[in-house]
Amino acid sequence: MFRTVHSQWKGPGRQMETPSVNPTGEKDTSQLKQQWERNPQENFDSTTEFRQQTPNLPTETLELKMSSDPARQFIENPQGTEKLVTRLEGDSEKSHESTREMPEFLQASDVWYCPDGSFIKKIIIRGQGLDKPKLGSRCRVLILGFPLGSGLPEGWTELTVGVGPWREKTWGELIEKCLESMCQGEEAELQLPGHSGPPFRLTLDSFTQGRDSWELEISEKEALAKEEHARGSELFRAGNPEGAARCYGRALRLLLTLPPPGPPERTALHANLAACQLLLGQPQLAAQSCDRVLERDPGHLKALYRRGVAQAALGNLEKATADLKKVLAVDPKNRAAQEELGKVVIQGKKQDAGLAQGLRKMFV
């Protein structure tokens, strides 16, 4: 679920006072007004200090094998927001002490944390109403500050949630998540963990009504899933496993809402997703995707082979050997399985030799 934090500012080192509340729920502001009039210079200093304070966001480097694109680092390393979140919350707690002594217009912006940890959104201007863009919503958006090569246009543009090639890049995925959390007229800054530059700015001017996935008919979900599947296969053949993985993931999320057992296409999607995850250096996720395939089809040779490769990468040589031998039992001429099994045998011998050497040293 989304979490919105309302924070207020108060100058450091001053006692916090809470206006009294009468039985009708209305705040008594007379005490606040008297204090403001009594200490105008002190409050002016507090206001000036607030305006000059700008949180210094941590610049944490997240290691990634496949790309130096910062947005992709946040997608694959959501834990990277922990320090940033802690820092922002700490700054908010410190500055919270001064808000009650300042005019209401100086209240701090709302902060929203993306559930997967990929970014933090600061609301600069609040939107109107409660409705937010959904699947199929056509959004008029102002995009500012995103890096060159992000695939996003600078300035005013129209983006459709759930549709279009703009979603295939990592930045597109972040934008789509942000749009789904915004109201009409909202202006916000996106802070990415580990990014030391200025925040990126996004304004949602207007949008058309869309639909939640649960509102779609079964035939509509299956049609959308097939489109995502086909597009994912195109990207995979073009050498873009990252974009393909996003397409396969979106297709699976649509099909997972269907009543069990679900369409057989889920099996192929999980198997294809596993291939992408292996190329992206994610053997643990690849093994899990293969597990989903083998739950439905225990004899799926591609899933057995890919799980064997994933287990070997994780150092689980016995499990890797078992899966690869199952492939060769059905298809003895499978060249890829033969080569991979040979690598696993060599790796196992090296491990045994290292273990034997360690044991000899213990008894010298």
mmCIF file of C-alpha atoms in Angstrom, residues 17-352:
data_model
loop_
_atom_site.group_PDB
_atom_site.id
_atom_site.type_symbol
_atom_site.label_atom_id
_atom_site.label_comp_id
_atom_site.label_asym_id
_atom_site.label_seq_id
_atom_site.Cartn_x
_atom_site.Cartn_y
_atom_site.Cartn_z
ATOM 1 C CA GLU A 17 3.913 23.946 21.598
ATOM 2 C CA THR A 18 0.632 22.440 20.430
ATOM 3 C CA PRO A 19 -2.400 24.712 20.029
ATOM 4 C CA SER A 20 -5.269 23.649 22.251
ATOM 5 C CA VAL A 21 -8.297 21.984 20.731
ATOM 6 C CA ASN A 22 -11.827 22.751 21.858
ATOM 7 C CA PRO A 23 -14.539 20.061 22.103
ATOM 8 C CA THR A 24 -15.761 20.873 18.581
ATOM 9 C CA GLY A 25 -12.377 19.992 17.155
ATOM 10 C CA GLU A 26 -11.372 23.559 16.223
ATOM 11 C CA LYS A 27 -7.845 24.692 17.100
ATOM 12 C CA ASP A 28 -7.390 27.640 19.455
ATOM 13 C CA THR A 29 -4.812 29.792 17.640
ATOM 14 C CA SER A 30 -4.788 32.710 20.058
ATOM 15 C CA GLN A 31 -1.807 31.336 21.943
ATOM 16 C CA LEU A 32 0.087 30.820 18.701
ATOM 17 C CA LYS A 33 -0.721 34.350 17.522
ATOM 18 C CA GLN A 34 0.443 35.875 20.820
ATOM 19 C CA GLN A 35 3.712 33.993 20.661
ATOM 20 C CA TRP A 36 4.294 35.111 17.059
ATOM 21 C CA GLU A 37 3.652 38.763 17.949
ATOM 22 C CA ARG A 38 5.739 38.528 21.118
ATOM 23 C CA ASN A 39 8.862 37.171 19.386
ATOM 24 C CA PRO A 40 8.748 38.408 15.767
ATOM 25 C CA GLN A 41 12.537 38.502 15.353
ATOM 26 C CA GLU A 42 12.981 35.013 16.725
ATOM 27 C CA ASN A 43 10.334 33.652 14.373
ATOM 28 C CA PHE A 44 11.850 35.537 11.462
ATOM 29 C CA ASP A 45 15.222 33.919 12.186
ATOM 30 C CA SER A 46 13.549 30.514 12.335
ATOM 31 C CA THR A 47 11.826 31.142 9.000
ATOM 32 C CA THR A 48 15.061 32.246 7.357
ATOM 33 C CA GLU A 49 16.859 29.192 8.698
ATOM 34 C CA PHE A 50 14.133 26.913 7.323
ATOM 35 C CA ARG A 51 14.376 28.455 3.855
ATOM 36 C CA GLN A 52 18.127 28.004 3.803
ATOM 37 C CA GLN A 53 18.055 24.379 4.857
ATOM 38 C CA THR A 54 18.297 21.887 2.038
ATOM 39 C CA PRO A 55 18.777 18.220 3.009
ATOM 40 C CA ASN A 56 22.058 16.825 1.801
ATOM 41 C CA LEU A 57 21.049 13.517 0.340
ATOM 42 C CA PRO A 58 23.509 10.640 0.721
ATOM 43 C CA THR A 59 25.466 9.595 -2.329
ATOM 44 C CA GLU A 60 25.666 5.872 -1.977
ATOM 45 C CA THR A 61 27.192 3.885 -4.797
ATOM 46 C CA LEU A 62 25.281 0.716 -5.663
ATOM 47 C CA GLU A 63 27.330 -1.887 -7.470
ATOM 48 C CA LEU A 64 25.750 -3.405 -10.567
ATOM 49 C CA LYS A 65 27.336 -5.779 -13.051
ATOM 50 C CA MET A 66 25.266 -5.073 -16.110
ATOM 51 C CA SER A 67 24.956 -1.270 -16.367
ATOM 52 C CA SER A 68 26.013 2.049 -14.861
ATOM 53 C CA ASP A 69 22.542 3.552 -15.416
ATOM 54 C CA PRO A 70 21.544 4.917 -11.976
ATOM 55 C CA ALA A 71 17.840 4.286 -12.488
ATOM 56 C CA ARG A 72 18.476 0.595 -13.116
ATOM 57 C CA GLN A 73 20.505 0.410 -9.922
ATOM 58 C CA PHE A 74 17.487 1.550 -7.940
ATOM 59 C CA ILE A 75 15.245 -1.026 -9.598
ATOM 60 C CA GLU A 76 17.561 -3.921 -8.794
ATOM 61 C CA ASN A 77 18.742 -2.594 -5.431
ATOM 62 C CA PRO A 78 15.645 -1.308 -3.581
ATOM 63 C CA GLN A 79 17.553 -1.687 -0.285
ATOM 64 C CA GLY A 80 19.559 1.312 -1.403
ATOM 65 C CA THR A 81 16.781 3.623 -0.234
ATOM 66 C CA GLU A 82 17.087 2.597 3.411
ATOM 67 C CA LYS A 83 19.811 5.109 4.244
ATOM 68 C CA LEU A 84 18.110 7.841 2.237
ATOM 69 C CA VAL A 85 14.771 7.193 3.943
ATOM 70 C CA THR A 86 16.403 7.214 7.391
ATOM 71 C CA ARG A 87 18.175 10.474 6.596
ATOM 72 C CA LEU A 88 15.036 12.199 5.312
ATOM 73 C CA GLU A 89 12.999 10.998 8.279
ATOM 74 C CA GLY A 90 15.719 12.220 10.628
ATOM 75 C CA ASP A 91 15.763 15.640 8.990
ATOM 76 C CA SER A 92 11.977 15.741 9.160
ATOM 77 C CA GLU A 93 11.985 14.925 12.888
ATOM 78 C CA LYS A 94 14.579 17.609 13.631
ATOM 79 C CA SER A 95 12.789 20.300 11.663
ATOM 80 C CA HIS A 96 9.330 19.250 12.901
ATOM 81 C CA GLU A 97 10.003 21.162 16.099
ATOM 82 C CA SER A 98 9.719 24.591 14.426
ATOM 83 C CA THR A 99 6.524 24.332 12.387
ATOM 84 C CA ARG A 100 4.074 25.316 15.059
ATOM 85 C CA GLU A 101 5.823 28.696 15.526
ATOM 86 C CA MET A 102 5.655 29.552 11.806
ATOM 87 C CA PRO A 103 2.825 30.540 9.473
ATOM 88 C CA GLU A 104 0.858 27.680 7.967
ATOM 89 C CA PHE A 105 2.112 28.418 4.429
ATOM 90 C CA LEU A 106 5.622 27.282 5.479
ATOM 91 C CA GLN A 107 4.593 23.691 6.130
ATOM 92 C CA ALA A 108 6.878 21.106 4.504
ATOM 93 C CA SER A 109 5.854 19.108 1.446
ATOM 94 C CA ASP A 110 4.377 15.645 1.681
ATOM 95 C CA VAL A 111 6.739 12.730 1.157
ATOM 96 C CA TRP A 112 5.738 9.408 -0.430
ATOM 97 C CA TYR A 113 7.965 6.334 -0.474
ATOM 98 C CA CYS A 114 7.560 3.974 -3.430
ATOM 99 C CA PRO A 115 6.774 0.535 -1.914
ATOM 100 C CA ASP A 116 9.563 -1.212 -3.854
ATOM 101 C CA GLY A 117 12.138 1.337 -2.663
ATOM 102 C CA SER A 118 13.020 2.581 -6.146
ATOM 103 C CA PHE A 119 12.424 6.282 -5.415
ATOM 104 C CA ILE A 120 11.074 8.846 -2.964
ATOM 105 C CA LYS A 121 8.526 11.441 -4.066
ATOM 106 C CA LYS A 122 8.272 14.921 -2.534
ATOM 107 C CA ILE A 123 4.981 16.622 -3.341
ATOM 108 C CA ILE A 124 5.699 20.247 -4.232
ATOM 109 C CA ILE A 125 2.136 21.178 -5.231
ATOM 110 C CA ARG A 126 -0.747 19.004 -4.117
ATOM 111 C CA GLY A 127 -3.166 17.751 -6.731
ATOM 112 C CA GLN A 128 -6.940 17.897 -6.781
ATOM 113 C CA GLY A 129 -9.325 15.118 -5.828
ATOM 114 C CA LEU A 130 -8.527 11.504 -5.033
ATOM 115 C CA ASP A 131 -8.527 9.870 -8.475
ATOM 116 C CA LYS A 132 -5.213 8.686 -9.909
ATOM 117 C CA PRO A 133 -4.172 7.386 -13.344
ATOM 118 C CA LYS A 134 -4.899 3.730 -14.026
ATOM 119 C CA LEU A 135 -4.347 1.281 -16.843
ATOM 120 C CA GLY A 136 -5.183 3.052 -20.102
ATOM 121 C CA SER A 137 -5.165 6.588 -18.650
ATOM 122 C CA ARG A 138 -3.744 9.122 -21.100
ATOM 123 C CA CYS A 139 -1.676 11.582 -19.059
ATOM 124 C CA ARG A 140 -0.461 15.064 -19.988
ATOM 125 C CA VAL A 141 2.851 15.342 -18.183
ATOM 126 C CA LEU A 142 5.670 17.848 -17.747
ATOM 127 C CA ILE A 143 9.032 16.077 -17.431
ATOM 128 C CA LEU A 144 12.098 18.022 -16.301
ATOM 129 C CA GLY A 145 15.643 17.122 -15.307
ATOM 130 C CA PHE A 146 15.862 13.518 -16.486
ATOM 131 C CA PRO A 147 19.255 12.515 -17.951
ATOM 132 C CA LEU A 148 20.049 12.272 -21.620
ATOM 133 C CA GLY A 149 19.540 8.756 -22.922
ATOM 134 C CA SER A 150 16.655 8.094 -20.518
ATOM 135 C CA GLY A 151 14.286 7.748 -23.480
ATOM 136 C CA LEU A 152 11.971 10.374 -21.990
ATOM 137 C CA PRO A 153 11.157 13.650 -23.753
ATOM 138 C CA GLU A 154 11.975 16.898 -21.947
ATOM 139 C CA GLY A 155 9.001 19.213 -21.435
ATOM 140 C CA TRP A 156 5.308 18.577 -22.030
ATOM 141 C CA THR A 157 4.302 15.184 -23.422
ATOM 142 C CA GLU A 158 1.483 12.621 -23.347
ATOM 143 C CA LEU A 159 2.026 9.178 -21.841
ATOM 144 C CA THR A 160 -0.482 6.334 -21.602
ATOM 145 C CA VAL A 161 -0.307 4.113 -18.536
ATOM 146 C CA GLY A 162 0.235 0.500 -19.516
ATOM 147 C CA VAL A 163 0.717 1.258 -23.222
ATOM 148 C CA GLY A 164 3.667 2.258 -25.366
ATOM 149 C CA PRO A 165 7.388 1.604 -25.791
ATOM 150 C CA TRP A 166 8.271 4.431 -23.369
ATOM 151 C CA ARG A 167 7.656 1.978 -20.514
ATOM 152 C CA GLU A 168 10.329 -0.459 -21.672
ATOM 153 C CA LYS A 169 13.261 1.532 -20.303
ATOM 154 C CA THR A 170 14.085 1.687 -16.600
ATOM 155 C CA TRP A 171 13.246 5.386 -16.388
ATOM 156 C CA GLY A 172 9.875 4.718 -17.992
ATOM 157 C CA GLU A 173 9.064 2.174 -15.332
ATOM 158 C CA LEU A 174 9.870 4.691 -12.584
ATOM 159 C CA ILE A 175 7.733 7.375 -14.233
ATOM 160 C CA GLU A 176 4.792 5.011 -14.585
ATOM 161 C CA LYS A 177 4.942 4.076 -10.906
ATOM 162 C CA CYS A 178 5.064 7.744 -9.955
ATOM 163 C CA LEU A 179 2.142 8.689 -12.209
ATOM 164 C CA GLU A 180 -0.014 5.966 -10.651
ATOM 165 C CA SER A 181 0.491 7.676 -7.263
ATOM 166 C CA MET A 182 -0.336 11.248 -8.401
ATOM 167 C CA CYS A 183 -3.518 13.314 -8.506
ATOM 168 C CA GLN A 184 -4.482 15.814 -11.201
ATOM 169 C CA GLY A 185 -2.452 19.018 -10.968
ATOM 170 C CA GLU A 186 0.189 17.499 -8.696
ATOM 171 C CA GLU A 187 3.809 18.575 -9.049
ATOM 172 C CA ALA A 188 6.495 16.426 -7.459
ATOM 173 C CA GLU A 189 10.225 15.841 -7.227
ATOM 174 C CA LEU A 190 11.696 12.334 -7.489
ATOM 175 C CA GLN A 191 14.766 11.564 -5.409
ATOM 176 C CA LEU A 192 16.612 8.369 -6.314
ATOM 177 C CA PRO A 193 18.871 6.729 -3.703
ATOM 178 C CA GLY A 194 22.515 7.100 -4.577
ATOM 179 C CA HIS A 195 21.832 9.989 -6.967
ATOM 180 C CA SER A 196 23.832 13.054 -5.893
ATOM 181 C CA GLY A 197 22.458 15.478 -8.471
ATOM 182 C CA PRO A 198 19.302 17.581 -8.291
ATOM 183 C CA PRO A 199 15.986 15.736 -8.075
ATOM 184 C CA PHE A 200 13.895 15.089 -11.164
ATOM 185 C CA ARG A 201 10.590 16.920 -11.511
ATOM 186 C CA LEU A 202 7.267 15.579 -12.758
ATOM 187 C CA THR A 203 3.956 17.421 -13.144
ATOM 188 C CA LEU A 204 0.670 15.666 -13.910
ATOM 189 C CA ASP A 205 -1.491 18.289 -15.624
ATOM 190 C CA SER A 206 -4.443 16.060 -16.519
ATOM 191 C CA PHE A 207 -5.410 12.479 -17.348
ATOM 192 C CA THR A 208 -8.280 10.471 -18.753
ATOM 193 C CA GLN A 209 -10.080 7.805 -16.783
ATOM 194 C CA GLY A 210 -8.548 4.341 -16.869
ATOM 195 C CA ARG A 211 -9.369 1.027 -15.282
ATOM 196 C CA ASP A 212 -7.835 -1.148 -12.591
ATOM 197 C CA SER A 213 -6.706 -4.576 -13.747
ATOM 198 C CA TRP A 214 -9.477 -6.232 -11.733
ATOM 199 C CA GLU A 215 -12.034 -4.263 -13.779
ATOM 200 C CA LEU A 216 -10.885 -5.868 -17.033
ATOM 201 C CA GLU A 217 -12.650 -8.850 -18.521
ATOM 202 C CA ILE A 218 -10.736 -12.138 -18.684
ATOM 203 C CA SER A 219 -10.469 -11.866 -22.461
ATOM 204 C CA GLU A 220 -9.047 -8.334 -22.145
ATOM 205 C CA LYS A 221 -6.400 -9.453 -19.665
ATOM 206 C CA GLU A 222 -5.377 -12.357 -21.871
ATOM 207 C CA ALA A 223 -5.142 -10.082 -24.921
ATOM 208 C CA LEU A 224 -2.963 -7.552 -23.063
ATOM 209 C CA ALA A 225 -0.780 -10.354 -21.711
ATOM 210 C CA LYS A 226 -0.242 -11.724 -25.224
ATOM 211 C CA GLU A 227 0.820 -8.273 -26.418
ATOM 212 C CA GLU A 228 3.328 -7.967 -23.581
ATOM 213 C CA HIS A 229 4.578 -11.503 -24.267
ATOM 214 C CA ALA A 230 5.115 -10.791 -27.953
ATOM 215 C CA ARG A 231 6.855 -7.498 -27.243
ATOM 216 C CA GLY A 232 9.084 -9.170 -24.647
ATOM 217 C CA SER A 233 10.161 -11.803 -27.150
ATOM 218 C CA GLU A 234 11.020 -9.082 -29.688
ATOM 219 C CA LEU A 235 13.189 -7.291 -27.132
ATOM 220 C CA PHE A 236 14.894 -10.525 -26.097
ATOM 221 C CA ARG A 237 15.807 -11.358 -29.696
ATOM 222 C CA ALA A 238 17.089 -7.794 -30.097
ATOM 223 C CA GLY A 239 19.491 -8.311 -27.203
ATOM 224 C CA ASN A 240 17.532 -6.411 -24.547
ATOM 225 C CA PRO A 241 16.870 -8.927 -21.737
ATOM 226 C CA GLU A 242 16.115 -6.149 -19.256
ATOM 227 C CA GLY A 243 13.266 -4.721 -21.319
ATOM 228 C CA ALA A 244 12.041 -8.230 -22.126
ATOM 229 C CA ALA A 245 11.942 -9.128 -18.439
ATOM 230 C CA ARG A 246 9.728 -6.117 -17.712
ATOM 231 C CA CYS A 247 7.302 -7.147 -20.471
ATOM 232 C CA TYR A 248 7.146 -10.748 -19.234
ATOM 233 C CA GLY A 249 6.631 -9.516 -15.674
ATOM 234 C CA ARG A 250 3.722 -7.276 -16.673
ATOM 235 C CA ALA A 251 2.119 -10.127 -18.613
ATOM 236 C CA LEU A 252 2.418 -12.413 -15.603
ATOM 237 C CA ARG A 253 0.882 -9.834 -13.271
ATOM 238 C CA LEU A 254 -2.149 -9.655 -15.557
ATOM 239 C CA LEU A 255 -2.541 -13.446 -15.753
ATOM 240 C CA LEU A 256 -2.024 -14.013 -12.035
ATOM 241 C CA THR A 257 -5.353 -12.261 -11.385
ATOM 242 C CA LEU A 258 -7.229 -14.913 -13.364
ATOM 243 C CA PRO A 259 -8.910 -17.813 -11.546
ATOM 244 C CA PRO A 260 -6.761 -20.973 -11.168
ATOM 245 C CA PRO A 261 -5.241 -22.842 -12.820
ATOM 246 C CA GLY A 262 -4.790 -19.928 -15.211
ATOM 247 C CA PRO A 263 -3.836 -20.074 -18.874
ATOM 248 C CA PRO A 264 -0.943 -22.300 -20.002
ATOM 249 C CA GLU A 265 0.844 -19.205 -21.284
ATOM 250 C CA ARG A 266 2.032 -18.577 -17.734
ATOM 251 C CA THR A 267 4.437 -21.498 -18.060
ATOM 252 C CA ALA A 268 6.156 -20.029 -21.124
ATOM 253 C CA LEU A 269 6.303 -16.583 -19.515
ATOM 254 C CA HIS A 270 8.046 -17.905 -16.391
ATOM 255 C CA ALA A 271 10.493 -19.890 -18.530
ATOM 256 C CA ASN A 272 11.295 -16.843 -20.669
ATOM 257 C CA LEU A 273 11.644 -14.668 -17.595
ATOM 258 C CA ALA A 274 14.177 -17.150 -16.178
ATOM 259 C CA ALA A 275 16.283 -16.815 -19.343
ATOM 260 C CA CYS A 276 16.319 -13.031 -18.929
ATOM 261 C CA GLN A 277 17.223 -13.273 -15.262
ATOM 262 C CA LEU A 278 20.194 -15.520 -16.023
ATOM 263 C CA LEU A 279 21.509 -13.004 -18.556
ATOM 264 C CA LEU A 280 21.005 -10.198 -16.034
ATOM 265 C CA GLY A 281 23.062 -12.031 -13.401
ATOM 266 C CA GLN A 282 20.107 -12.927 -11.161
ATOM 267 C CA PRO A 283 20.441 -16.720 -10.632
ATOM 268 C CA GLN A 284 18.335 -16.772 -7.475
ATOM 269 C CA LEU A 285 15.370 -15.194 -9.267
ATOM 270 C CA ALA A 286 15.953 -17.428 -12.290
ATOM 271 C CA ALA A 287 15.782 -20.542 -10.116
ATOM 272 C CA GLN A 288 12.505 -19.319 -8.594
ATOM 273 C CA SER A 289 11.009 -18.671 -12.030
ATOM 274 C CA CYS A 290 11.996 -22.183 -13.120
ATOM 275 C CA ASP A 291 10.360 -23.581 -9.981
ATOM 276 C CA ARG A 292 7.068 -22.004 -11.098
ATOM 277 C CA VAL A 293 7.388 -23.698 -14.484
ATOM 278 C CA LEU A 294 8.258 -27.109 -13.053
ATOM 279 C CA GLU A 295 5.335 -26.966 -10.616
ATOM 280 C CA ARG A 296 3.023 -27.004 -13.629
ATOM 281 C CA ASP A 297 5.203 -29.065 -15.979
ATOM 282 C CA PRO A 298 7.851 -31.213 -14.195
ATOM 283 C CA GLY A 299 9.318 -32.359 -17.517
ATOM 284 C CA HIS A 300 9.903 -28.909 -19.009
ATOM 285 C CA LEU A 301 13.443 -29.320 -20.404
ATOM 286 C CA LYS A 302 14.243 -25.624 -20.805
ATOM 287 C CA ALA A 303 13.239 -24.922 -17.222
ATOM 288 C CA LEU A 304 15.305 -27.882 -15.963
ATOM 289 C CA TYR A 305 18.332 -26.707 -17.911
ATOM 290 C CA ARG A 306 18.007 -23.076 -16.800
ATOM 291 C CA ARG A 307 17.489 -24.067 -13.193
ATOM 292 C CA GLY A 308 20.591 -26.243 -13.427
ATOM 293 C CA VAL A 309 22.595 -23.273 -14.718
ATOM 294 C CA ALA A 310 21.189 -21.068 -11.952
ATOM 295 C CA GLN A 311 22.003 -23.617 -9.240
ATOM 296 C CA ALA A 312 25.555 -23.931 -10.552
ATOM 297 C CA ALA A 313 25.955 -20.153 -10.385
ATOM 298 C CA LEU A 314 24.701 -20.233 -6.798
ATOM 299 C CA GLY A 315 27.221 -22.963 -5.910
ATOM 300 C CA ASN A 316 24.553 -25.646 -5.420
ATOM 301 C CA LEU A 317 26.438 -28.205 -7.490
ATOM 302 C CA GLU A 318 24.458 -31.287 -6.454
ATOM 303 C CA LYS A 319 21.156 -29.648 -7.412
ATOM 304 C CA ALA A 320 22.679 -28.407 -10.658
ATOM 305 C CA THR A 321 23.940 -31.899 -11.517
ATOM 306 C CA ALA A 322 20.527 -33.446 -10.808
ATOM 307 C CA ASP A 323 18.695 -31.004 -13.107
ATOM 308 C CA LEU A 324 21.191 -31.306 -15.950
ATOM 309 C CA LYS A 325 21.167 -35.096 -15.782
ATOM 310 C CA LYS A 326 17.368 -35.035 -16.066
ATOM 311 C CA VAL A 327 17.705 -33.023 -19.270
ATOM 312 C CA LEU A 328 20.261 -35.450 -20.718
ATOM 313 C CA ALA A 329 18.156 -38.449 -19.726
ATOM 314 C CA VAL A 330 15.422 -37.189 -22.058
ATOM 315 C CA ASP A 331 17.664 -35.544 -24.660
ATOM 316 C CA PRO A 332 21.139 -37.185 -24.590
ATOM 317 C CA LYS A 333 22.381 -35.044 -27.492
ATOM 318 C CA ASN A 334 21.573 -31.742 -25.822
ATOM 319 C CA ARG A 335 24.867 -29.928 -26.384
ATOM 320 C CA ALA A 336 24.211 -27.064 -23.959
ATOM 321 C CA ALA A 337 23.344 -29.448 -21.115
ATOM 322 C CA GLN A 338 26.444 -31.560 -21.826
ATOM 323 C CA GLU A 339 28.734 -28.538 -21.695
ATOM 324 C CA GLU A 340 27.134 -27.155 -18.554
ATOM 325 C CA LEU A 341 27.338 -30.514 -16.790
ATOM 326 C CA GLY A 342 31.024 -30.727 -17.713
ATOM 327 C CA LYS A 343 31.602 -27.315 -16.123
ATOM 328 C CA VAL A 344 29.773 -28.409 -12.989
ATOM 329 C CA VAL A 345 31.915 -31.578 -12.720
ATOM 330 C CA ILE A 346 35.130 -29.540 -13.031
ATOM 331 C CA GLN A 347 33.857 -27.037 -10.467
ATOM 332 C CA GLY A 348 33.018 -29.891 -8.109
ATOM 333 C CA LYS A 349 36.513 -31.377 -8.430
ATOM 334 C CA LYS A 350 38.051 -28.004 -7.606
ATOM 335 C CA GLN A 351 35.888 -27.737 -4.524
ATOM 336 C CA ASP A 352 36.846 -31.255 -3.418
#
